[in-house]
Short mmCIF file of C-alpha atoms in Angstrom, two decimals:
data_model
loop_
_atom_site.label_atom_id
_atom_site.label_comp_id
_atom_site.label_asym_id
_atom_site.label_seq_id
_atom_site.Cartn_x
_atom_site.Cartn_y
_atom_site.Cartn_z
CA ARG A 488 -31.81 -11.30 33.04
CA ALA A 489 -29.15 -13.00 30.91
CA THR A 490 -30.43 -11.18 27.83
CA THR A 491 -30.34 -7.88 29.68
CA VAL A 492 -26.80 -8.49 30.88
CA LEU A 493 -25.73 -9.37 27.33
CA ALA A 494 -27.45 -6.23 26.00
CA ALA A 495 -25.62 -4.05 28.56
CA ALA A 496 -22.30 -5.75 27.81
CA LEU A 497 -22.80 -5.24 24.07
CA VAL A 498 -23.63 -1.53 24.38
CA LEU A 499 -20.82 -0.83 26.84
CA GLY A 500 -18.37 -2.87 24.78
CA ALA A 501 -19.31 -0.94 21.63
CA LEU A 502 -18.92 2.40 23.46
CA LEU A 503 -15.49 1.43 24.75
CA LEU A 504 -14.17 -0.42 21.67
CA PRO A 505 -10.99 1.25 20.31
CA ASN A 506 -10.27 1.53 16.59
CA ALA A 507 -6.81 -0.04 16.79
CA SER A 508 -6.13 -3.72 17.47
CA ALA A 509 -3.04 -2.80 19.52
CA ALA A 510 -5.35 -1.05 22.01
CA LEU A 511 -7.53 -4.12 22.57
CA GLU A 512 -6.61 -4.61 26.22
CA PRO A 513 -8.87 -5.51 29.19
CA ASN A 514 -8.32 -2.17 30.96
CA ARG A 515 -9.90 -0.37 27.98
CA PHE A 516 -13.21 -1.97 28.88
CA ALA A 517 -13.06 -1.18 32.63
CA ARG A 518 -14.08 2.45 32.18
CA ILE A 519 -17.12 4.68 32.46
CA PRO A 520 -18.27 6.03 29.09
CA ALA A 521 -19.83 9.49 29.26
CA GLU A 522 -22.08 8.60 26.33
CA ALA A 523 -23.78 5.87 28.40
CA VAL A 524 -24.49 8.28 31.26
CA ILE A 525 -25.82 11.02 28.97
CA GLY A 526 -27.85 8.51 26.98
CA ALA A 527 -29.47 7.11 30.13
CA VAL A 528 -30.43 10.60 31.36
CA LEU A 529 -31.96 11.54 28.00
CA LEU A 530 -33.92 8.29 27.66
CA LEU A 531 -35.34 8.72 31.16
CA ARG A 532 -36.78 12.10 30.13
CA LEU A 533 -38.50 10.95 26.95
CA PRO A 534 -42.03 9.55 26.49
CA ARG A 535 -42.27 5.97 25.31
CA ALA A 536 -42.60 6.53 21.53
CA ALA A 537 -39.76 9.02 21.45
CA ARG A 538 -37.70 6.79 23.76
CA LEU A 539 -38.08 3.79 21.48
CA ALA A 540 -37.08 5.82 18.44
CA ALA A 541 -34.12 7.42 20.21
CA SER A 542 -32.94 4.07 21.59
CA ALA A 543 -33.12 2.41 18.18
CA LEU A 544 -31.32 5.34 16.53
CA PHE A 545 -28.62 5.39 19.21
CA GLY A 546 -28.11 1.63 18.96
CA THR A 547 -27.93 1.68 15.17
CA ALA A 548 -25.43 4.54 15.22
CA LEU A 549 -23.38 2.65 17.80
CA GLY A 550 -23.43 -0.44 15.57
CA ALA A 551 -22.30 1.65 12.60
CA LEU A 552 -19.46 3.13 14.68
CA THR A 553 -18.43 -0.39 15.70
CA VAL A 554 -18.29 -1.44 12.03
CA LEU A 555 -16.12 1.60 11.26
CA ASN A 556 -13.84 0.79 14.19
CA LEU A 557 -13.39 -2.76 12.92
CA LEU A 558 -12.65 -1.41 9.44
CA ASP A 559 -10.11 0.96 10.98
CA MET A 560 -8.41 -2.00 12.64
CA GLY A 561 -8.24 -3.93 9.38
CA PHE A 562 -7.02 -0.99 7.32
CA THR A 563 -4.41 -0.08 9.93
CA GLU A 564 -3.13 -3.67 9.91
CA TYR A 565 -2.86 -3.90 6.13
CA LEU A 566 -2.46 -0.30 4.93
CA GLY A 567 -1.07 1.52 7.96
CA ARG A 568 -3.99 3.98 8.12
CA GLY A 569 -7.63 4.16 9.11
CA PHE A 570 -10.67 3.57 6.91
CA ASN A 571 -11.92 6.57 4.91
CA VAL A 572 -15.72 6.48 4.58
CA VAL A 573 -15.57 8.72 1.51
CA LEU A 574 -12.88 6.95 -0.49
CA ASP A 575 -12.29 3.40 0.64
CA TRP A 576 -15.45 1.41 -0.11
CA GLY A 577 -14.02 0.40 -3.48
CA LEU A 578 -11.00 -1.14 -1.76
CA LEU A 579 -13.27 -3.73 -0.14
CA ASP A 580 -13.79 -5.24 -3.59
CA ASP A 581 -10.01 -5.35 -4.00
CA ALA A 582 -9.79 -7.08 -0.63
CA GLN A 583 -12.22 -9.76 -1.78
CA SER A 584 -10.21 -10.26 -4.98
CA TYR A 585 -7.05 -10.61 -2.91
CA VAL A 586 -8.68 -13.28 -0.72
CA ALA A 587 -9.92 -15.09 -3.84
CA ASP A 588 -6.43 -15.09 -5.38
CA SER A 589 -4.79 -16.15 -2.11
CA MET A 590 -7.30 -18.55 -0.58
CA GLY A 591 -9.67 -19.45 -3.40
CA GLY A 592 -13.03 -18.21 -4.68
CA ALA A 593 -15.08 -20.11 -2.11
CA ALA A 594 -13.13 -18.61 0.79
CA ALA A 595 -13.55 -15.13 -0.70
CA THR A 596 -17.29 -15.60 -1.09
CA TRP A 597 -17.73 -16.86 2.45
CA ALA A 598 -15.53 -14.07 3.78
CA ALA A 599 -17.64 -11.46 1.97
CA VAL A 600 -20.89 -13.03 3.16
CA GLY A 601 -19.56 -13.24 6.69
CA ALA A 602 -18.39 -9.61 6.69
CA VAL A 603 -21.70 -8.30 5.37
CA GLY A 604 -23.62 -10.52 7.77
CA LEU A 605 -21.54 -9.34 10.72
CA ALA A 606 -22.06 -5.69 9.79
CA LEU A 607 -25.82 -6.09 9.47
CA ALA A 608 -25.99 -8.13 12.65
CA LEU A 609 -24.13 -5.43 14.57
CA LEU A 610 -26.55 -2.76 13.37
CA VAL A 611 -29.59 -4.80 14.32
CA VAL A 612 -28.33 -6.29 17.57
CA THR A 613 -26.99 -3.04 19.00
CA ALA A 614 -30.28 -1.33 18.12
CA LEU A 615 -32.28 -4.07 19.89
CA ALA A 616 -29.90 -3.98 22.86
CA ALA A 617 -30.29 -0.21 23.22
CA VAL A 618 -34.08 -0.47 23.02
CA ARG A 619 -34.13 -3.18 25.70
CA LEU A 620 -31.95 -1.12 28.02
CA GLY A 621 -34.07 1.98 27.38
CA GLU A 622 -37.23 0.10 28.37
CA LEU A 623 -35.49 -1.31 31.43
CA LEU A 624 -34.55 2.20 32.55
CA ALA A 625 -38.15 3.38 32.11
CA ALA A 626 -39.50 0.39 34.05
CA HIS A 627 -37.26 1.28 37.02
CA ARG A 628 -37.24 5.02 36.57
CA GLU A 629 -36.55 6.03 40.17
CA ARG A 630 -33.61 3.68 40.71
CA ALA A 631 -32.31 4.34 37.19
CA THR A 632 -32.33 8.08 37.84
CA ARG A 633 -30.36 7.69 41.04
CA GLY A 634 -27.93 5.36 39.28
CA ALA A 635 -27.43 7.78 36.38
CA LEU A 636 -26.77 10.68 38.76
CA THR A 637 -24.32 8.56 40.74
CA ALA A 638 -22.52 7.49 37.56
CA ALA A 639 -22.34 11.11 36.40
CA THR A 640 -20.88 12.17 39.74
CA VAL A 641 -18.29 9.38 39.66
CA TRP A 642 -17.40 10.22 36.06
CA MET A 643 -16.84 13.92 36.82
CA THR A 644 -14.84 13.08 39.94
CA CYS A 645 -12.60 10.74 37.97
CA VAL A 646 -12.05 13.45 35.36
CA ALA A 647 -11.25 16.06 38.00
CA LEU A 648 -8.81 13.79 39.86
CA GLY A 649 -7.41 12.04 36.81
CA VAL A 650 -8.20 8.60 38.22
CA GLN A 651 -6.69 5.77 36.16
CA THR A 652 -6.54 1.99 36.13
CA PHE A 653 -3.35 0.45 34.74
CA GLY A 654 -2.49 3.73 33.04
CA THR A 655 -5.89 4.25 31.43
CA PRO A 656 -8.35 6.99 32.59
CA ILE A 657 -11.53 5.55 34.08
CA ALA A 658 -13.70 8.36 32.70
CA THR A 659 -13.85 8.35 28.91
CA THR A 660 -15.57 9.85 25.89
CA ASN A 661 -14.14 7.16 23.60
CA ALA A 662 -17.12 6.80 21.23
CA SER A 663 -17.57 10.56 20.82
CA ALA A 664 -13.88 11.03 20.11
CA LEU A 665 -13.87 8.27 17.50
CA LEU A 666 -17.02 9.66 15.86
CA GLN A 667 -15.44 13.12 15.82
CA GLY A 668 -12.32 11.63 14.23
CA GLN A 669 -14.38 10.06 11.46
CA ALA A 670 -16.14 13.39 10.85
CA HIS A 671 -12.82 15.25 10.65
CA ARG A 672 -11.55 12.65 8.20
CA VAL A 673 -14.55 13.25 5.93
CA VAL A 674 -14.17 17.04 6.08
CA ASP A 675 -10.44 16.87 5.42
CA THR A 676 -11.03 14.56 2.45
CA LEU A 677 -13.56 16.92 0.86
CA ARG A 678 -11.28 19.92 1.36
CA ASP A 679 -8.30 18.07 -0.04
CA GLU A 680 -10.01 17.34 -3.35
CA ALA A 681 -10.05 20.97 -4.55
CA ALA A 682 -6.61 21.75 -3.12
CA PHE A 683 -4.98 18.76 -4.80
CA ALA A 684 -6.64 19.45 -8.15
CA LYS A 685 -4.98 22.87 -8.09
CA GLU A 686 -1.67 21.34 -7.05
CA ALA A 687 -1.83 18.81 -9.89
CA GLY A 688 -2.25 21.70 -12.34
CA SER A 689 1.11 23.14 -11.33
CA ASP A 690 4.06 21.39 -12.88
CA ARG A 691 7.70 22.50 -12.96
CA PHE A 692 8.25 20.64 -16.23
CA GLY A 693 4.69 20.77 -17.56
CA ALA A 694 5.46 23.08 -20.49
CA THR A 695 8.97 21.83 -21.23
CA PRO A 696 9.35 21.02 -24.95
CA GLY A 697 10.24 17.42 -25.74
CA ALA A 698 13.62 18.45 -27.10
CA GLN A 699 14.56 19.82 -23.66
CA LEU A 700 13.56 16.72 -21.69
CA LEU A 701 16.16 14.11 -20.68
CA PRO A 702 18.82 15.04 -23.25
CA ASP A 703 21.57 13.31 -21.24
CA LEU A 704 19.86 9.91 -21.54
CA ARG A 705 19.34 9.92 -25.29
CA GLY A 706 20.24 6.58 -26.81
CA LYS A 707 19.81 4.69 -23.51
CA ASP A 708 17.31 1.94 -22.75
CA VAL A 709 15.82 3.17 -19.47
CA ILE A 710 13.87 0.68 -17.36
CA PHE A 711 11.90 1.62 -14.25
CA THR A 712 11.08 -1.45 -12.17
CA PHE A 713 8.93 -1.68 -9.06
CA ILE A 714 9.43 -4.64 -6.73
CA GLU A 715 6.24 -5.31 -4.79
CA SER A 716 6.44 -4.66 -1.03
CA TYR A 717 10.23 -4.18 -1.16
CA GLY A 718 10.55 -1.97 1.91
CA ARG A 719 13.16 -0.88 4.40
CA SER A 720 12.13 -3.77 6.65
CA ALA A 721 13.44 -6.23 4.06
CA VAL A 722 17.02 -5.01 4.53
CA GLU A 723 16.90 -4.10 8.22
CA ASP A 724 14.61 -6.53 10.05
CA PRO A 725 16.66 -9.24 11.85
CA VAL A 726 14.51 -12.00 10.35
CA THR A 727 14.67 -10.89 6.72
CA ALA A 728 17.87 -8.83 6.49
CA PRO A 729 20.42 -11.70 6.32
CA GLY A 730 18.85 -13.35 3.28
CA VAL A 731 17.91 -10.15 1.47
CA GLY A 732 21.33 -8.67 2.25
CA ARG A 733 23.04 -11.70 0.72
CA ALA A 734 20.89 -11.40 -2.41
CA LEU A 735 21.77 -7.72 -2.77
CA ASP A 736 25.46 -8.34 -2.13
CA THR A 737 25.55 -11.23 -4.60
CA GLY A 738 23.73 -9.10 -7.16
CA THR A 739 26.10 -6.17 -6.62
CA ARG A 740 29.20 -8.34 -7.13
CA ALA A 741 27.76 -10.16 -10.16
CA LEU A 742 26.75 -6.89 -11.82
CA GLU A 743 30.16 -5.35 -11.10
CA ALA A 744 31.76 -8.32 -12.79
CA ALA A 745 29.53 -7.61 -15.79
CA GLY A 746 30.65 -3.97 -15.84
CA PHE A 747 27.69 -2.40 -14.02
CA ARG A 748 27.80 -0.01 -11.06
CA ALA A 749 24.97 0.97 -8.76
CA ARG A 750 23.95 3.75 -6.36
CA SER A 751 21.18 3.34 -3.78
CA GLY A 752 19.15 5.50 -1.41
CA TRP A 753 15.77 5.66 0.33
CA LEU A 754 12.38 7.03 -0.72
CA THR A 755 9.42 7.50 1.61
CA SER A 756 6.38 5.94 -0.04
CA ALA A 757 2.96 7.54 -0.10
CA THR A 758 1.36 4.21 0.81
CA PHE A 759 1.97 1.33 3.21
CA GLY A 760 1.12 -2.36 3.10
CA GLY A 761 -0.80 -2.20 -0.19
CA SER A 762 -2.44 0.09 -2.79
CA SER A 763 0.70 -0.14 -4.88
CA TRP A 764 -0.76 2.13 -7.56
CA LEU A 765 -0.49 5.05 -5.13
CA GLY A 766 3.26 4.48 -4.85
CA HIS A 767 3.64 4.08 -8.62
CA SER A 768 1.75 7.29 -9.39
CA THR A 769 3.57 9.25 -6.66
CA PHE A 770 6.97 8.21 -8.01
CA MET A 771 6.09 8.95 -11.61
CA SER A 772 4.10 12.18 -11.15
CA GLY A 773 6.15 13.99 -8.52
CA LEU A 774 2.94 14.52 -6.53
CA TRP A 775 2.02 13.02 -3.16
CA VAL A 776 -0.73 10.56 -4.14
CA ASP A 777 -1.73 8.95 -0.85
CA ASN A 778 -5.42 8.18 -1.39
CA GLN A 779 -7.82 7.04 -4.09
CA GLN A 780 -9.31 10.49 -4.62
CA ARG A 781 -5.90 11.98 -5.37
CA TYR A 782 -5.18 9.06 -7.68
CA ARG A 783 -8.37 9.65 -9.66
CA THR A 784 -7.65 13.38 -9.82
CA VAL A 785 -4.06 13.09 -11.03
CA THR A 786 -4.70 10.33 -13.56
CA ALA A 787 -7.50 12.43 -15.07
CA SER A 788 -5.15 15.41 -15.41
CA ASP A 789 -2.42 16.19 -17.93
CA HIS A 790 0.27 16.36 -15.23
CA LEU A 791 3.54 15.13 -16.73
CA THR A 792 4.67 11.71 -15.51
CA LEU A 793 8.28 10.62 -15.65
CA THR A 794 7.38 7.92 -18.17
CA LYS A 795 5.39 10.37 -20.29
CA ALA A 796 8.39 12.69 -20.37
CA PHE A 797 10.20 9.99 -22.35
CA GLU A 798 7.25 9.67 -24.73
CA LYS A 799 7.05 13.45 -25.15
CA THR A 800 10.61 13.58 -26.45
CA GLY A 801 9.72 11.35 -29.40
CA ALA A 802 13.11 9.70 -28.90
CA TRP A 803 11.95 6.53 -27.10
CA ASP A 804 9.49 3.71 -27.56
CA THR A 805 7.56 3.40 -24.29
CA VAL A 806 6.11 0.16 -22.95
CA GLY A 807 4.73 -1.21 -19.72
CA VAL A 808 4.95 -4.78 -18.40
CA MET A 809 2.12 -5.19 -15.90
CA PRO A 810 1.60 -8.85 -14.94
CA GLY A 811 -0.74 -7.82 -12.11
CA VAL A 812 -3.19 -6.09 -14.47
CA GLN A 813 -6.06 -8.41 -15.38
CA LYS A 814 -8.65 -5.92 -16.65
CA ALA A 815 -8.85 -2.69 -18.63
CA TRP A 816 -6.22 -0.20 -17.53
CA PRO A 817 -6.99 3.28 -18.96
CA GLU A 818 -4.17 4.85 -16.91
CA ALA A 819 -1.72 3.69 -19.61
CA GLU A 820 -2.40 6.89 -21.58
CA TRP A 821 -1.65 9.09 -18.55
CA TYR A 822 1.60 7.22 -17.99
CA GLY A 823 2.52 7.76 -21.62
CA LEU A 824 2.94 4.07 -22.46
CA ASP A 825 2.59 3.21 -26.15
CA LYS A 826 2.11 -0.48 -25.41
CA VAL A 827 1.12 -2.33 -22.22
CA TYR A 828 1.60 -6.06 -21.67
CA ASP A 829 -0.85 -7.27 -19.04
CA ALA A 830 -1.24 -10.70 -17.46
CA PHE A 831 -2.69 -12.15 -20.68
CA ASP A 832 -0.28 -10.65 -23.22
CA VAL A 833 3.00 -12.37 -22.37
CA GLY A 834 2.18 -15.96 -23.30
CA TYR A 835 2.31 -17.40 -19.79
CA ARG A 836 0.90 -20.94 -19.49
CA GLY A 837 2.05 -21.81 -15.99
CA PRO A 838 0.23 -21.63 -12.61
CA LYS A 839 -0.52 -18.56 -10.58
CA PHE A 840 1.46 -18.12 -7.39
CA SER A 841 -1.32 -16.97 -5.08
CA TRP A 842 -2.03 -13.32 -5.99
CA SER A 843 0.89 -13.10 -8.42
CA THR A 844 -0.14 -14.16 -11.92
CA MET A 845 3.36 -15.31 -12.88
CA PRO A 846 6.91 -15.50 -11.48
CA ASP A 847 9.07 -12.40 -11.85
CA GLN A 848 11.71 -14.35 -13.74
CA TYR A 849 9.14 -15.25 -16.38
CA ALA A 850 7.86 -11.67 -16.63
CA LEU A 851 11.40 -10.40 -17.17
CA GLU A 852 12.20 -13.08 -19.75
CA ALA A 853 8.96 -12.20 -21.58
CA PHE A 854 9.98 -8.52 -21.51
CA GLN A 855 13.30 -9.50 -23.05
CA ARG A 856 11.63 -11.60 -25.73
CA LEU A 857 8.87 -9.14 -26.59
CA GLU A 858 10.65 -5.79 -26.29
CA HIS A 859 14.11 -5.38 -24.82
CA GLY A 860 15.78 -7.98 -27.03
CA ARG A 861 14.16 -6.87 -30.29
CA GLU A 862 15.87 -4.90 -33.05
CA ARG A 863 14.43 -1.38 -32.92
CA ASP A 864 14.89 2.02 -34.50
CA ARG A 865 14.65 3.90 -31.19
CA PRO A 866 15.78 3.09 -27.65
CA LEU A 867 13.31 1.74 -25.14
CA MET A 868 11.77 3.19 -22.00
CA ALA A 869 9.90 0.59 -19.97
CA GLU A 870 7.97 0.45 -16.71
CA VAL A 871 8.04 -3.09 -15.30
CA ILE A 872 6.05 -4.22 -12.27
CA LEU A 873 7.32 -7.34 -10.45
CA THR A 874 4.70 -9.13 -8.36
CA SER A 875 6.23 -12.27 -6.85
CA SER A 876 6.83 -10.52 -3.52
CA HIS A 877 3.15 -9.62 -3.13
CA GLN A 878 1.50 -10.89 0.04
CA PRO A 879 0.66 -13.55 1.22
CA TRP A 880 4.17 -14.68 0.11
CA ALA A 881 3.15 -18.28 -0.46
CA PRO A 882 3.85 -20.20 -2.54
CA ILE A 883 7.06 -18.53 -3.76
CA PRO A 884 8.65 -19.37 -7.15
CA ARG A 885 12.21 -20.65 -7.44
CA MET A 886 14.85 -19.58 -9.91
CA VAL A 887 15.11 -21.88 -12.93
CA ASP A 888 17.59 -21.94 -15.79
CA TRP A 889 16.73 -18.99 -18.04
CA ASP A 890 16.83 -21.22 -21.10
CA GLU A 891 14.21 -23.56 -19.57
CA ILE A 892 11.53 -20.95 -18.81
CA GLY A 893 9.60 -21.52 -22.04
CA ASP A 894 5.88 -20.79 -21.67
CA GLY A 895 5.99 -21.13 -17.88
CA SER A 896 4.89 -24.77 -17.68
CA VAL A 897 8.13 -25.48 -15.82
CA TYR A 898 6.60 -23.78 -12.77
CA GLU A 899 3.79 -26.33 -12.34
CA GLY A 900 5.75 -28.54 -9.97
CA ILE A 901 7.30 -25.58 -8.17
CA GLU A 902 3.92 -24.06 -7.36
CA ALA A 903 2.43 -27.39 -6.33
CA SER A 904 5.26 -28.11 -3.88
CA GLY A 905 5.23 -24.62 -2.37
CA VAL A 906 3.90 -23.43 0.97
CA GLU A 907 0.14 -22.94 1.27
CA ALA A 908 -1.01 -19.34 1.76
CA ALA A 909 -3.27 -20.42 4.64
CA ASP A 910 -0.22 -21.66 6.55
CA VAL A 911 1.47 -18.26 6.34
CA ILE A 912 -1.22 -15.57 6.56
CA ALA A 913 -1.99 -15.89 10.28
CA ASP A 914 1.59 -16.49 11.45
CA SER A 915 3.63 -13.29 11.85
CA THR A 916 7.04 -14.99 12.11
CA ARG A 917 6.31 -17.30 9.17
CA SER A 918 5.05 -14.32 7.16
CA LYS A 919 8.33 -12.47 7.81
CA GLU A 920 10.38 -15.47 6.75
CA GLU A 921 8.45 -16.05 3.54
CA TYR A 922 8.35 -12.32 2.80
CA GLY A 923 12.13 -12.19 3.00
CA LYS A 924 12.43 -15.17 0.67
CA SER A 925 10.08 -13.56 -1.84
CA VAL A 926 12.13 -10.34 -1.92
CA GLU A 927 15.31 -12.41 -2.35
CA TYR A 928 13.66 -14.10 -5.33
CA SER A 929 12.54 -10.82 -6.92
CA VAL A 930 15.92 -9.12 -6.46
CA THR A 931 17.75 -12.18 -7.79
CA SER A 932 15.47 -12.38 -10.84
CA LEU A 933 16.06 -8.73 -11.67
CA THR A 934 19.82 -8.67 -11.14
CA GLN A 935 20.32 -11.90 -13.07
CA TRP A 936 18.20 -10.52 -15.92
CA LEU A 937 20.36 -7.38 -16.06
CA GLU A 938 23.57 -9.39 -15.83
CA ARG A 939 22.37 -11.65 -18.66
CA TYR A 940 20.73 -9.13 -21.00
CA GLY A 941 21.98 -5.68 -20.01
CA THR A 942 24.04 -3.67 -22.50
CA ASP A 943 26.27 -0.61 -22.40
CA ASP A 944 23.13 1.44 -23.03
CA THR A 945 20.91 -0.14 -20.35
CA VAL A 946 19.94 2.03 -17.38
CA LEU A 947 17.93 0.32 -14.65
CA VAL A 948 16.09 2.19 -11.90
CA PHE A 949 14.39 -0.13 -9.42
CA LEU A 950 12.65 0.42 -6.11
CA GLY A 951 9.99 -0.87 -3.77
CA ASP A 952 6.48 0.51 -4.03
CA HIS A 953 5.80 0.33 -0.27
CA GLN A 954 6.59 -1.48 2.96
CA PRO A 955 4.87 -4.81 3.71
CA LEU A 956 1.88 -4.82 6.06
CA ALA A 957 2.36 -4.09 9.76
CA ARG A 958 2.29 -7.78 10.74
CA VAL A 959 5.62 -8.07 8.92
CA SER A 960 7.18 -4.61 9.07
CA GLY A 961 5.95 -3.66 12.56
CA ASP A 962 3.37 -1.25 13.99
CA ARG A 963 5.73 1.74 13.96
CA ALA A 964 7.68 0.96 10.82
CA SER A 965 8.75 3.76 8.53
CA ARG A 966 7.36 4.06 5.02
CA ASP A 967 10.83 4.02 3.45
CA VAL A 968 11.70 1.83 0.47
CA PRO A 969 15.08 1.21 -1.20
CA VAL A 970 15.78 2.72 -4.62
CA SER A 971 18.75 1.99 -6.91
CA ILE A 972 20.15 3.22 -10.21
CA VAL A 973 22.32 0.75 -12.15
CA ALA A 974 24.27 1.39 -15.36
CA ARG A 975 27.49 0.55 -17.20
CA ASP A 976 28.04 4.04 -18.55
CA PRO A 977 29.86 5.96 -15.77
CA LYS A 978 28.29 9.23 -16.97
CA VAL A 979 24.86 7.97 -15.86
CA LEU A 980 25.99 7.63 -12.24
CA ASP A 981 28.20 10.73 -12.38
CA ALA A 982 25.05 12.74 -13.06
CA VAL A 983 23.65 11.76 -9.65
CA ASP A 984 26.90 11.93 -7.73
CA ASP A 985 25.66 14.89 -5.66
CA TRP A 986 22.74 12.77 -4.42
CA ASN A 987 25.22 11.09 -2.03
CA TRP A 988 23.66 7.68 -2.49
CA THR A 989 25.40 4.50 -1.31
CA GLU A 990 27.53 2.50 -3.72
CA GLY A 991 25.99 -0.88 -4.50
CA LEU A 992 22.44 -2.22 -4.40
CA GLU A 993 21.89 -1.92 -0.63
CA PRO A 994 21.49 1.62 0.73
CA ALA A 995 23.25 2.42 3.99
CA ARG A 996 21.06 3.07 7.02
CA ASP A 997 22.07 6.73 6.95
CA ALA A 998 21.75 7.17 3.18
CA PRO A 999 19.61 10.16 2.12
CA VAL A 1000 15.83 9.79 2.54
CA TRP A 1001 13.54 11.72 0.18
CA LYS A 1002 9.81 11.73 -0.22
CA MET A 1003 8.94 9.53 -3.17
CA SER A 1004 7.29 12.52 -4.84
CA ALA A 1005 10.68 14.29 -4.98
CA PHE A 1006 12.26 11.76 -7.33
CA ARG A 1007 10.70 12.86 -10.64
CA ASP A 1008 12.04 16.42 -10.57
CA ARG A 1009 15.46 15.36 -9.27
CA PHE A 1010 15.77 12.73 -12.00
CA LEU A 1011 14.64 15.07 -14.78
CA THR A 1012 17.04 17.75 -13.54
CA ALA A 1013 19.98 15.37 -13.19
CA TYR A 1014 19.70 14.30 -16.81
CA GLY A 1015 19.55 17.75 -18.34
CA SER A 1016 15.84 18.63 -18.48
CA VAL A 1017 15.00 22.34 -18.57
CA PRO A 1018 12.10 23.54 -16.37
CA HIS A 1019 9.17 25.29 -18.06
CA PRO A 1020 6.50 25.54 -15.34
CA THR A 1021 2.74 25.48 -15.67
CA THR A 1022 0.46 26.80 -12.93
CA GLY A 1023 -2.83 25.41 -11.70
#
């Protein structure tokens, strides 16, 4: 009897399980699922062999749906969207790598084993539970038939009268609706592939000769910098805003004293919580790259990126500083980067800070030593990715004297005395606090670098790639990120005066908000580029 009760609870729980953790409330499980009623009626009509097969198939499918619902919960928590069965399996490997970097290899291995074991167990156990219940129905056919008819009558009555408990309808088709949602997601994904490939073939500046690209920035060192997880929440959330606001205000005043001025606005990122490469490619390509399929399509195309526009002119050396890259990165060609410095190319000999391979201050100093500070025949265009504000935001580096950075060994004691990632990951308030500190560190590193090494010909564009995960930014947070342009030459900012951006490094709440994909064309246009479209 206990086993039967557990089997019934498992099947009903799986039928009623939502795909969002915010919906995990007791009243969601006090409902009558139509699928259970229909399943009982069908099983009562089948002979034993067919009944066993149907029960096992139903249970296995229900276990698979439960796995997908759990994946939806996890993806919604970290990426602000559901799991895509066509595109997202590869991200599970990235998730394991993240756990390994944050919690250690052993934790990552056990987490992977546990996840696979749980998935397989759900498939097997729900199948066995459905078979047991099917055989129980057959053994008490007469009473089961009356019960099924009664349940069907109650279900239809509840639908007709709109009966609810604590605001939730008693009658439900939860599992069918979730399964239908997954099917629609697959269909939409397959349709989107062809449509986006055509869109990527159309480019307002695709045929523009190099001589007609960015003429108003000739002679300038232009640096595009992404700050990891630097989102609107960092400057507006009551927990993080005071510290981040102070860092931005301090940076603004220090840069003004050094002769720099800044303008800031908002961009709506194509991603949330993670998958930073989607934000990077959206910003640079002028296309909305919000999933892995679109990313593969656009990076395999010849669509002009903002960075490649600089290369196409022949007037700039183009480099990338990518401390988060630890394996082959063929996208460098699509981005138009002549040289890429990954995690192993900048001479760092200090400790990792959880996921981040090195502190931002070190990465910027290495950029200065290797590229920005060198004598060169042509100006420099660089894409720099700062990683210290990557989750789990523990331990966080501290600023050190720029002359003491050396090979990074100075960070050994700082990393060892920092907060453990395990103490932050599960605590929402602590995560917010440490997230804010990490953004303060990244902003301070960047503004101090510009104050120290910037010249009359330096133009800095920096922005966040996406908001932090929902545990920090909130379940209904926007996807907006701050973006700033900083320069000494007043002509650089005069060119974007009609953008109506806020003066300084912190955008006003009501500053203009654009989709991140709009920036490329606006930037190219502002600095004198002439459109020559191509069509897909």
